[in-house]
Structures are given as structure tokens and as C-alpha cells.
Short mmCIF file of C-alpha atoms and ligand atoms in Angstrom, two decimals:
data_model
loop_
_atom_site.label_atom_id
_atom_site.label_comp_id
_atom_site.label_asym_id
_atom_site.label_seq_id
_atom_site.Cartn_x
_atom_site.Cartn_y
_atom_site.Cartn_z
CA UNK A 1 118.89 58.22 82.52
CA UNK A 2 118.77 58.97 86.20
CA UNK A 3 121.31 61.78 85.84
CA UNK A 4 119.45 63.32 82.94
CA UNK A 5 116.21 63.45 84.84
CA UNK A 6 117.87 64.96 87.89
CA UNK A 7 119.69 67.57 85.81
CA UNK A 8 116.35 68.57 84.37
CA UNK A 9 114.97 69.23 87.80
CA UNK A 10 117.32 72.19 88.20
CA UNK A 11 117.45 73.14 84.54
CA UNK A 12 121.00 74.42 85.05
CA UNK A 13 123.11 72.66 82.39
CA UNK A 14 126.42 73.31 84.16
CA UNK A 15 125.38 71.18 87.13
CA UNK A 16 124.79 67.54 87.87
CA UNK A 17 122.11 66.83 90.43
CA UNK A 18 123.21 64.16 92.91
CA UNK A 19 120.19 63.91 95.16
CA UNK A 20 116.80 65.47 95.65
CA UNK A 21 115.13 65.44 99.04
CA UNK A 22 112.23 67.37 100.51
CA UNK A 23 110.66 67.87 103.84
CA UNK A 24 107.55 69.66 104.92
CA UNK A 25 109.07 73.10 104.29
CA UNK A 26 111.91 72.91 101.78
CA UNK A 27 113.54 71.19 98.86
CA UNK A 28 117.15 70.12 99.46
CA UNK A 29 119.09 69.40 96.28
CA UNK A 30 122.66 68.11 96.30
CA UNK A 31 124.61 68.95 93.18
CA UNK A 32 128.03 69.54 91.75
CA UNK A 33 129.42 71.27 88.71
CA UNK A 34 129.99 69.12 85.65
CA UNK A 35 133.35 70.61 84.87
CA UNK A 36 136.24 70.91 87.30
CA UNK A 37 138.43 74.04 86.89
CA UNK A 38 141.20 73.58 84.31
CA UNK A 39 143.56 76.36 85.33
CA UNK A 40 144.70 78.07 88.51
CA UNK A 41 142.61 81.06 89.55
CA UNK A 42 145.79 82.91 90.59
CA UNK A 43 148.51 82.16 88.06
CA UNK A 44 146.67 80.47 85.20
CA UNK A 45 148.80 77.35 85.33
CA UNK A 46 147.11 74.10 84.33
CA UNK A 47 149.15 72.16 86.84
CA UNK A 48 146.33 71.87 89.39
CA UNK A 49 144.77 69.03 91.32
CA UNK A 50 141.67 68.54 93.44
CA UNK A 51 142.14 69.28 97.10
CA UNK A 52 138.93 68.19 98.78
CA UNK A 53 135.36 69.41 98.73
CA UNK A 54 133.24 71.74 100.77
CA UNK A 55 129.49 72.06 100.93
CA UNK A 56 128.19 75.40 99.70
CA UNK A 57 124.53 76.34 100.05
CA UNK A 58 123.00 78.23 97.14
CA UNK A 59 119.38 79.39 97.24
CA UNK A 60 117.35 78.88 94.10
CA UNK A 61 113.89 79.66 92.73
CA UNK A 62 111.06 78.23 94.84
CA UNK A 63 109.61 75.01 93.46
CA UNK A 64 106.08 73.65 93.96
CA UNK A 65 105.54 76.34 96.58
CA UNK A 66 108.60 75.45 98.63
CA UNK A 67 111.96 77.21 99.00
CA UNK A 68 114.85 75.42 97.26
CA UNK A 69 118.38 75.05 98.63
CA UNK A 70 121.10 73.65 96.39
CA UNK A 71 123.95 72.10 98.39
CA UNK A 72 126.81 72.35 95.95
CA UNK A 73 129.65 69.95 96.50
CA UNK A 74 132.22 72.67 95.88
CA UNK A 75 135.66 71.70 94.62
CA UNK A 76 138.80 72.96 96.30
CA UNK A 77 141.85 73.00 94.04
CA UNK A 78 145.56 73.25 94.67
CA UNK A 79 148.06 74.68 92.21
CA UNK A 80 151.48 73.05 91.92
CA UNK A 81 152.97 76.06 90.18
CA UNK A 82 152.15 78.79 92.74
CA UNK A 83 151.21 76.55 95.67
CA UNK A 84 147.97 78.38 96.32
CA UNK A 85 144.61 76.72 96.93
CA UNK A 86 141.30 78.05 95.67
CA UNK A 87 137.62 77.16 95.29
CA UNK A 88 135.98 76.69 91.93
CA UNK A 89 133.80 79.55 90.69
CA UNK A 90 130.18 78.46 90.46
CA UNK A 91 128.47 79.18 87.14
CA UNK A 92 125.03 80.88 87.16
CA UNK A 93 125.50 81.86 90.79
CA UNK A 94 125.66 85.24 92.49
CA UNK A 95 128.45 84.38 94.91
CA UNK A 96 128.07 87.48 97.01
CA UNK A 97 124.49 86.53 97.82
CA UNK A 98 124.71 82.75 97.73
CA UNK A 99 121.84 82.62 95.25
CA UNK A 100 121.41 81.59 91.66
CA UNK A 101 121.40 84.55 89.26
CA UNK A 102 117.91 83.60 88.16
CA UNK A 103 116.67 83.80 91.75
CA UNK A 104 118.15 87.27 92.16
CA UNK A 105 116.45 88.41 88.96
CA UNK A 106 113.14 86.85 89.96
CA UNK A 107 113.17 88.40 93.44
CA UNK A 108 113.86 91.86 92.01
CA UNK A 109 111.06 91.64 89.49
CA UNK A 110 108.63 90.27 92.07
CA UNK A 111 109.59 93.02 94.51
CA UNK A 112 108.01 95.60 92.22
CA UNK A 113 104.67 93.79 92.45
CA UNK A 114 104.59 92.21 95.88
CA UNK A 115 105.48 92.94 99.47
CA UNK A 116 109.04 92.12 100.52
CA UNK A 117 107.81 89.87 103.34
CA UNK A 118 105.79 87.62 101.06
CA UNK A 119 108.78 87.13 98.74
CA UNK A 120 111.12 86.49 101.67
CA UNK A 121 108.78 83.78 102.96
CA UNK A 122 108.39 82.14 99.59
CA UNK A 123 112.12 81.98 98.89
CA UNK A 124 113.22 81.28 102.44
CA UNK A 125 115.44 84.34 102.86
CA UNK A 126 115.20 87.33 105.16
CA UNK A 127 113.17 90.39 104.35
CA UNK A 128 116.33 92.45 104.78
CA UNK A 129 118.04 90.61 101.95
CA UNK A 130 115.05 91.16 99.66
CA UNK A 131 115.30 94.84 100.52
CA UNK A 132 119.03 94.98 99.76
CA UNK A 133 118.63 93.13 96.47
CA UNK A 134 115.82 95.42 95.43
CA UNK A 135 117.87 98.47 96.32
CA UNK A 136 120.72 97.27 94.09
CA UNK A 137 118.24 96.46 91.33
CA UNK A 138 116.73 99.94 91.44
CA UNK A 139 120.21 101.51 91.48
CA UNK A 140 120.98 99.49 88.33
CA UNK A 141 117.81 100.69 86.60
CA UNK A 142 118.50 104.22 87.73
CA UNK A 143 121.93 104.27 86.13
CA UNK A 144 120.52 102.79 82.92
CA UNK A 145 117.35 104.83 82.49
CA UNK A 146 117.87 108.56 82.02
CA UNK A 147 114.99 110.95 81.57
CA UNK A 148 115.33 114.27 79.78
CA UNK A 149 115.42 117.22 82.16
CA UNK A 150 112.10 119.08 81.74
CA UNK A 151 112.24 122.70 80.64
CA UNK A 152 108.87 123.15 82.31
CA UNK A 153 109.24 121.35 85.57
CA UNK A 154 106.28 120.44 87.74
CA UNK A 155 106.55 119.97 91.50
CA UNK A 156 103.66 118.58 93.40
CA UNK A 157 102.62 116.33 96.22
CA UNK A 158 101.58 112.72 95.95
CA UNK A 159 100.52 110.59 98.88
CA UNK A 160 102.31 107.24 98.95
CA UNK A 161 102.07 106.08 102.56
CA UNK A 162 103.23 109.61 103.42
CA UNK A 163 103.35 112.83 101.38
CA UNK A 164 106.08 112.57 98.71
CA UNK A 165 107.44 114.94 96.12
CA UNK A 166 106.50 114.29 92.54
CA UNK A 167 108.62 115.81 89.80
CA UNK A 168 106.99 116.14 86.41
CA UNK A 169 107.56 117.30 82.89
CA UNK A 170 104.64 119.69 82.35
CA UNK A 171 104.97 119.96 78.57
CA UNK A 172 105.12 116.22 78.05
CA UNK A 173 102.62 115.20 80.71
CA UNK A 174 105.09 112.80 82.27
CA UNK A 175 106.61 112.18 85.67
CA UNK A 176 110.38 112.06 85.94
CA UNK A 177 110.92 111.33 89.63
CA UNK A 178 109.35 110.65 92.97
CA UNK A 179 111.12 112.01 96.03
CA UNK A 180 111.01 110.36 99.42
CA UNK A 181 109.69 113.54 101.07
CA UNK A 182 109.06 117.22 100.41
CA UNK A 183 111.78 118.67 102.64
CA UNK A 184 113.85 121.55 101.40
CA UNK A 185 117.11 119.54 101.68
CA UNK A 186 115.61 116.72 99.61
CA UNK A 187 114.55 119.14 96.86
CA UNK A 188 117.91 120.94 96.91
CA UNK A 189 119.73 117.64 96.65
CA UNK A 190 117.52 116.53 93.77
CA UNK A 191 117.84 119.77 91.81
CA UNK A 192 121.58 120.08 92.42
CA UNK A 193 122.17 116.68 90.85
CA UNK A 194 119.87 117.27 87.91
CA UNK A 195 121.82 117.29 84.66
CA UNK A 196 121.00 120.35 82.58
CA UNK A 197 119.25 122.14 85.43
CA UNK A 198 120.33 125.46 83.88
CA UNK A 199 117.91 124.81 81.03
CA UNK A 200 114.81 124.73 83.23
CA UNK A 201 112.68 127.73 82.30
CA UNK A 202 109.56 127.39 84.45
CA UNK A 203 108.64 125.56 87.59
CA UNK A 204 104.96 124.90 88.22
CA UNK A 205 104.34 124.12 91.84
CA UNK A 206 101.83 124.09 94.61
CA UNK A 207 102.18 126.58 97.45
CA UNK A 208 104.85 124.76 99.37
CA UNK A 209 107.61 126.99 100.70
CA UNK A 210 110.45 124.42 100.62
CA UNK A 211 109.84 123.94 96.86
CA UNK A 212 110.06 127.65 96.26
CA UNK A 213 113.13 128.20 98.39
CA UNK A 214 114.96 125.23 96.90
CA UNK A 215 114.25 126.47 93.37
CA UNK A 216 115.31 130.01 94.18
CA UNK A 217 118.58 128.67 95.53
CA UNK A 218 119.50 126.03 92.94
CA UNK A 219 117.78 127.11 89.72
CA UNK A 220 117.40 130.89 90.13
CA UNK A 221 116.84 131.38 86.39
CA UNK A 222 113.61 129.36 86.46
CA UNK A 223 110.39 131.31 86.80
CA UNK A 224 108.08 130.02 89.51
CA UNK A 225 104.39 129.67 88.71
CA UNK A 226 101.79 128.48 91.18
CA UNK A 227 99.48 125.94 89.64
CA UNK A 228 96.00 127.45 89.31
CA UNK A 229 94.34 124.26 90.56
CA UNK A 230 95.91 124.54 93.99
CA UNK A 231 94.78 128.13 94.39
CA UNK A 232 91.15 127.80 93.28
CA UNK A 233 90.81 124.64 95.32
CA UNK A 234 91.19 126.83 98.40
CA UNK A 235 88.20 128.91 97.30
CA UNK A 236 86.19 125.68 97.17
CA UNK A 237 87.39 124.77 100.65
CA UNK A 238 86.29 128.16 101.97
CA UNK A 239 82.83 127.77 100.49
CA UNK A 240 82.67 124.25 101.90
CA UNK A 241 83.34 125.49 105.43
CA UNK A 242 80.49 128.02 105.06
CA UNK A 243 78.15 125.33 103.75
CA UNK A 244 79.01 122.92 106.57
CA UNK A 245 78.48 125.42 109.37
CA UNK A 246 75.18 126.48 107.78
CA UNK A 247 74.03 122.85 107.70
CA UNK A 248 74.90 122.43 111.35
CA UNK A 249 72.66 125.33 112.27
CA UNK A 250 69.65 123.91 110.40
CA UNK A 251 66.89 121.55 111.45
CA UNK A 252 66.71 118.10 109.84
CA UNK A 253 63.78 119.26 107.71
CA UNK A 254 65.61 122.38 106.51
CA UNK A 255 68.68 120.29 105.74
CA UNK A 256 66.65 118.05 103.45
CA UNK A 257 65.91 121.07 101.26
CA UNK A 258 69.65 121.29 100.58
CA UNK A 259 69.88 118.16 98.43
CA UNK A 260 73.12 117.82 96.42
CA UNK A 261 74.15 121.21 97.75
CA UNK A 262 77.85 120.40 97.84
CA UNK A 263 77.93 119.27 94.24
CA UNK A 264 75.95 122.25 92.96
CA UNK A 265 77.75 124.87 95.04
CA UNK A 266 81.18 123.73 93.94
CA UNK A 267 80.19 123.72 90.29
CA UNK A 268 81.01 126.80 88.27
CA UNK A 269 77.97 128.97 87.66
CA UNK A 270 78.25 128.78 83.88
CA UNK A 271 78.24 124.97 84.05
CA UNK A 272 74.98 124.66 86.01
CA UNK A 273 71.97 123.01 84.40
CA UNK A 274 68.69 124.88 84.46
CA UNK A 275 67.42 122.75 87.32
CA UNK A 276 70.60 123.20 89.32
CA UNK A 277 70.50 126.96 88.79
CA UNK A 278 66.89 126.94 90.02
CA UNK A 279 67.81 125.04 93.19
CA UNK A 280 70.74 127.36 93.80
CA UNK A 281 68.63 130.50 93.45
CA UNK A 282 66.22 129.10 96.07
CA UNK A 283 69.01 128.46 98.54
CA UNK A 284 70.66 131.83 98.05
CA UNK A 285 67.32 133.49 98.67
CA UNK A 286 66.83 131.62 101.97
CA UNK A 287 70.44 131.76 103.13
CA UNK A 288 72.04 135.12 102.25
CA UNK A 289 75.40 134.23 103.79
CA UNK A 290 75.63 131.13 101.62
CA UNK A 291 74.77 133.34 98.66
CA UNK A 292 77.63 135.68 99.52
CA UNK A 293 80.03 132.77 99.98
CA UNK A 294 79.03 131.40 96.59
CA UNK A 295 79.56 134.82 94.94
CA UNK A 296 83.01 135.03 96.54
CA UNK A 297 83.94 131.60 95.18
CA UNK A 298 82.75 132.52 91.70
CA UNK A 299 84.44 135.91 91.97
CA UNK A 300 87.71 134.28 92.88
CA UNK A 301 87.55 131.94 89.89
CA UNK A 302 86.77 135.01 87.82
CA UNK A 303 90.20 136.46 88.63
CA UNK A 304 91.70 133.68 86.53
CA UNK A 305 89.65 134.80 83.54
CA UNK A 306 91.39 138.20 83.53
CA UNK A 307 93.13 138.98 80.25
CA UNK A 308 96.29 140.34 81.90
CA UNK A 309 98.32 140.27 85.07
CA UNK A 310 97.52 143.92 85.85
CA UNK A 311 93.80 143.30 85.59
CA UNK A 312 94.10 140.14 87.64
CA UNK A 313 95.88 142.08 90.40
CA UNK A 314 93.14 144.70 90.40
CA UNK A 315 90.44 142.01 90.47
CA UNK A 316 92.11 140.31 93.40
CA UNK A 317 92.34 143.55 95.41
CA UNK A 318 88.65 144.29 94.77
CA UNK A 319 87.69 140.72 95.59
CA UNK A 320 89.57 140.77 98.88
CA UNK A 321 87.94 144.06 99.89
CA UNK A 322 84.51 142.60 99.15
CA UNK A 323 84.70 139.80 101.74
CA UNK A 324 82.03 140.52 104.38
CA UNK A 325 83.06 140.46 108.03
CA UNK A 326 81.04 137.30 108.70
CA UNK A 327 83.01 135.32 106.13
CA UNK A 328 86.53 136.54 106.87
CA UNK A 329 87.42 133.51 108.98
CA UNK A 330 86.19 131.07 106.31
CA UNK A 331 88.21 132.79 103.60
CA UNK A 332 91.21 133.48 105.84
CA UNK A 333 93.34 130.56 104.55
CA UNK A 334 92.79 131.55 100.93
CA UNK A 335 93.55 135.22 101.54
CA UNK A 336 96.65 134.44 103.55
CA UNK A 337 97.97 132.05 100.87
CA UNK A 338 97.32 134.61 98.14
CA UNK A 339 99.01 137.40 100.05
CA UNK A 340 102.07 135.22 100.71
CA UNK A 341 102.32 133.91 97.18
CA UNK A 342 100.91 136.70 95.02
CA UNK A 343 103.95 137.28 92.76
CA UNK A 344 104.15 133.60 91.86
CA UNK A 345 100.40 133.16 91.57
CA UNK A 346 100.29 136.08 89.17
CA UNK A 347 103.09 134.62 87.03
CA UNK A 348 100.37 132.36 85.69
CA UNK A 349 99.16 135.28 83.57
CA UNK A 350 102.49 135.44 81.75
CA UNK A 351 102.63 131.68 81.15
CA UNK A 352 99.27 130.00 81.17
CA UNK A 353 99.73 126.31 81.48
CA UNK A 354 97.09 123.95 80.18
CA UNK A 355 94.87 122.09 82.57
CA UNK A 356 95.67 118.76 80.92
CA UNK A 357 98.74 118.24 83.06
CA UNK A 358 97.04 119.15 86.35
CA UNK A 359 94.13 116.91 85.53
CA UNK A 360 96.33 113.94 84.66
CA UNK A 361 98.32 114.40 87.83
CA UNK A 362 95.20 114.53 89.97
CA UNK A 363 93.94 111.35 88.35
CA UNK A 364 97.25 109.70 89.11
CA UNK A 365 97.08 110.82 92.72
CA UNK A 366 93.63 109.25 93.01
CA UNK A 367 94.78 106.03 91.31
CA UNK A 368 97.76 105.60 93.64
CA UNK A 369 95.55 106.23 96.66
CA UNK A 370 93.55 103.19 95.67
CA UNK A 371 96.39 100.97 94.52
CA UNK A 372 99.27 101.92 96.74
CA UNK A 373 98.46 99.92 99.83
CA UNK A 374 100.83 97.27 101.12
CA UNK A 375 103.95 98.42 99.30
CA UNK A 376 107.06 100.17 100.48
CA UNK A 377 107.71 103.62 99.01
CA UNK A 378 110.80 102.26 97.22
CA UNK A 379 108.70 99.61 95.51
CA UNK A 380 105.98 102.08 94.57
CA UNK A 381 108.54 104.48 93.23
CA UNK A 382 110.23 101.80 91.10
CA UNK A 383 106.88 100.46 89.96
CA UNK A 384 105.83 103.86 88.70
CA UNK A 385 109.12 105.31 87.55
CA UNK A 386 110.45 102.31 85.67
CA UNK A 387 107.20 101.30 84.03
CA UNK A 388 108.80 100.86 80.62
CA UNK A 389 105.48 100.42 78.84
CA UNK A 390 104.56 103.96 79.81
CA UNK A 391 107.79 105.68 78.75
CA UNK A 392 107.30 108.62 76.45
CA UNK A 393 110.11 108.37 73.95
CA UNK A 394 111.01 110.27 70.85
CA UNK A 395 113.63 109.63 68.22
CA UNK A 396 115.42 112.73 67.13
CA UNK A 397 118.10 113.34 64.56
CA UNK A 398 121.39 114.50 65.96
CA UNK A 399 122.05 118.14 65.21
CA UNK A 400 125.48 117.59 63.68
CA UNK A 401 127.17 116.10 60.62
CA UNK A 402 124.64 116.17 57.74
CA UNK A 403 127.20 118.01 55.70
CA UNK A 404 130.00 115.63 56.59
CA UNK A 405 127.93 112.62 55.61
CA UNK A 406 127.30 114.10 52.20
CA UNK A 407 130.98 114.79 51.71
CA UNK A 408 131.91 111.30 52.75
CA UNK A 409 129.47 109.84 50.26
CA UNK A 410 130.84 112.06 47.54
CA UNK A 411 134.43 110.97 47.98
CA UNK A 412 133.66 107.29 48.25
CA UNK A 413 134.69 104.98 45.48
CA UNK A 414 132.02 103.24 43.43
CA UNK A 415 132.73 99.89 45.14
CA UNK A 416 132.38 101.44 48.54
CA UNK A 417 129.24 103.24 47.50
CA UNK A 418 127.61 99.91 46.70
CA UNK A 419 128.05 98.59 50.18
CA UNK A 420 127.60 101.92 51.88
CA UNK A 421 124.44 102.14 53.88
CA UNK A 422 123.21 105.66 54.40
CA UNK A 423 122.81 106.62 58.05
CA UNK A 424 119.48 105.23 59.11
CA UNK A 425 117.45 105.26 62.27
CA UNK A 426 120.38 103.83 64.15
CA UNK A 427 122.11 107.21 64.06
CA UNK A 428 119.09 108.85 65.66
CA UNK A 429 119.15 109.68 69.32
CA UNK A 430 116.38 108.39 71.50
CA UNK A 431 115.04 110.79 74.07
CA UNK A 432 113.07 109.55 77.04
CA UNK A 433 110.79 112.19 78.56
CA UNK A 434 109.65 110.08 81.48
CA UNK A 435 106.56 108.12 82.39
CA UNK A 436 103.41 109.18 80.56
CA UNK A 437 100.97 109.95 83.37
CA UNK A 438 97.84 108.79 81.55
CA UNK A 439 99.44 105.53 80.42
CA UNK A 440 100.73 104.95 83.92
CA UNK A 441 97.20 105.31 85.29
CA UNK A 442 95.97 102.76 82.73
CA UNK A 443 98.67 100.29 83.76
CA UNK A 444 97.91 100.79 87.45
CA UNK A 445 94.17 100.35 86.91
CA UNK A 446 94.69 97.23 84.79
CA UNK A 447 97.08 95.91 87.47
CA UNK A 448 99.73 95.42 84.83
CA UNK A 449 102.36 96.88 87.12
ZN1 LIG B 1 148.73 78.91 90.51
#
């Protein structure tokens, strides 16, 4: 009766609990295995006898808010056939770590959701060992989960403690990796190890030189396209700097007349309500420089409406020439970026990519800004990249052997035919395109990961 109750405390059927004690901080449980080894660990002979005991500490899942240590009364055995001595192998225990397997699993799963320090304190181990376990866990997931290499690859920036590289599948609206930084070497290393990198057709990126240079070096066949969002955003920034310096030069009373100016100025002209358009026309009348800055912003957006690359190039040249002297410094960043990146910006006109992807990615960036605090990058990366509920999968039929299956069916005997099951879904290949960005945002917002 006593033994049964004590065994239940651990809920590890291979062990007998000998004693349970607790102090202010920990549980101390003495236990031993139910079954002594039957054969020699070296030669397999059954001619073995016990040769003393040794205490072996094994950490287990925390209980009632306290760390648990199991002091296993470990058997030493001696073999009469080969004369060697050995210790018994403990069931359900990760010997390398001195922890129960279930503790290792629990720590790894918790590490995706919580800080390493809080887990370390709860279990009574060091933060370093949580880190190591988590690293091994992620490596295990990484070798198990393989995403399809995107043919339209997206490269962008996401801020997780520091700026990181985000690698996306533009056609599928998924992310396929998060890179520790945006250095050229990191990108080269990533691309070089990417299976099927020769099949990448387009790379959509922001204007970040290391991305471009890495792609040109490792995947020269892929056409580089600068994401429209990153370019037009600079036109907004330019207008913003004009608006801010104007506001600084105004009296408090004059400033009050500029209600909601930021919102209205950054809006596209064709999206303005009647009232907004009325307000805007008043401002542009009073502040001619602001009017010019607004026209330049709208004009720049207009380049993207061009029907062809040639026309877009012409529009850009005309636009650049139209910048008045007074606004050159405000628009300097935009002009410089365009001049440095023009061939790749203009590639957009050969391969227009939908806004859906850019929008999803921007939403994700905002969501992680809110939710990412308190985690290590490794944990955030694993949390996002291995969020199984957000995987975008597709079952596809293999390209081969339809013909052969028919032939095989044809030549089968009647008896075989009766028990022959035609190839079903099991013969289909499952493709995993990565983590669906919109689903990932939902999971993050709902705190389900
Ligand atoms: Zn032996």
C-alpha cells in the first residue's frame, strides 16, 4: 500500500519510491529501479551479481511549485564472465543531462513560451543548461521540418531585439526563416546552404546592399526586385520632414489650423474624403512649400502607376528634375536611394508583385514589436518558425509512376486484385511552404504561441 502510493508520486512505473522529503525549496525523492539488470552491458552474459550502490541525482518535473530531485539508488553490477563492472542504465532518464526525459521535453516546450531564467529557477537548473537543451531541441526540429525553397524569395527586415533578416515565400505569403542578423556573410551562408537555390527566380527585397550582393554572388540567376513599399515609404518620410519643419516655424495658433495634417498629407490624393480634400486645399494655399512637397509625394507614387518600365524611367527623370531647390535636402535620401537602386527598382515593372505579401509582412512586424519582449532571439525564432498550426501545407501527387501502377494492376491475379488497395493519399507527397504569415499573426495575438 505504502509502496503503491509512493510509486504514484513519481508516476514512473519503472521505479520504486523509497522516501519523499521536502524542505522550504525542494522535493527530495529517494528511489530505485524495480528491475535489476539481467545481463552484462559489455558481453551479454547473464552471470552477473550486484556490486554495491551509488547515489545518482536525477532532476525531474517541478512539483507543487518546487524543484524535484530524484536520488536514485543506482546499482553497480559485476560480470563473472568478462570481469567488468558497470552501472545499470536508468529507464526514462536522459543520462547525459541527469534529468528525466519528461523534464527535458517539458523544458524545451516551455522555452518557446517563457524566458530561460524563469524555467531555470522553477526546475532548479542553470540558465545555461536550459539554453543548451533548447538549442538541441531546435536543432532536432530543424532537421525534421523542411520548408520548400521559394521560387519567389522575399528578404526583409524584422526587429526582434535587434534587426534580423526575414526570409519569405512571396507567392505563398509565408516565412521560411529568420536570420540572426542582416550581414552579408549571414545571407551568403544561408543562401549557399539552401537546397534548390538554383530554382529561385525572383528575389524581392528592401534596399539593403548586403542582400543584393549576397544574391548576386550565390544565386546570380535570380532577378532582384525592390519591394515598392520600401521605396514609396521614403517619399512619405520626405514629406514628413517638410511638414515637421513647417510646424516648427509656426505659431501655436497657426499650428492648430493643421489638425490631422500628418494623416491627410500621407494619404493618397484619390483616397481623400471631400472634407479632407477641402482641408488640404486650404493648407496648400497658405503654405506653398508644403503644397509642392505634397505634389512631389503624389508624383512619386504616380511613377508606380506607369504602364511600362520605359515610361516609369521617363517619369522618374521628370520627377527628379521637378524638385525645387528648397526641397532638395528633404528629398535627398529618396533621390539617392533611387539613383543607387534604379535597375532593381525598375524590375518591378516586369514582375509586379501583389501588395498582399508586403501588407502581411508589415502586420507581422508590428505584431512582433508588441509581443516580442522578454524573449531571446532563438526562442522567438523557434516560436515563429516552428508554429505547426500555421504551416501552409499542400499534398501533391508524385510526378512519376501512374503508368506503372496501371500495368501492375493489369498483371495482378484476381486474388491479389481483391486485396490490392489502389494507391491512396499515402502515396502523395506533402509539401510544406512555411509559416503562413496571417495565421502566425493570429496565433501571436491570441497568445497561443
Ligand atoms: Zn560481461
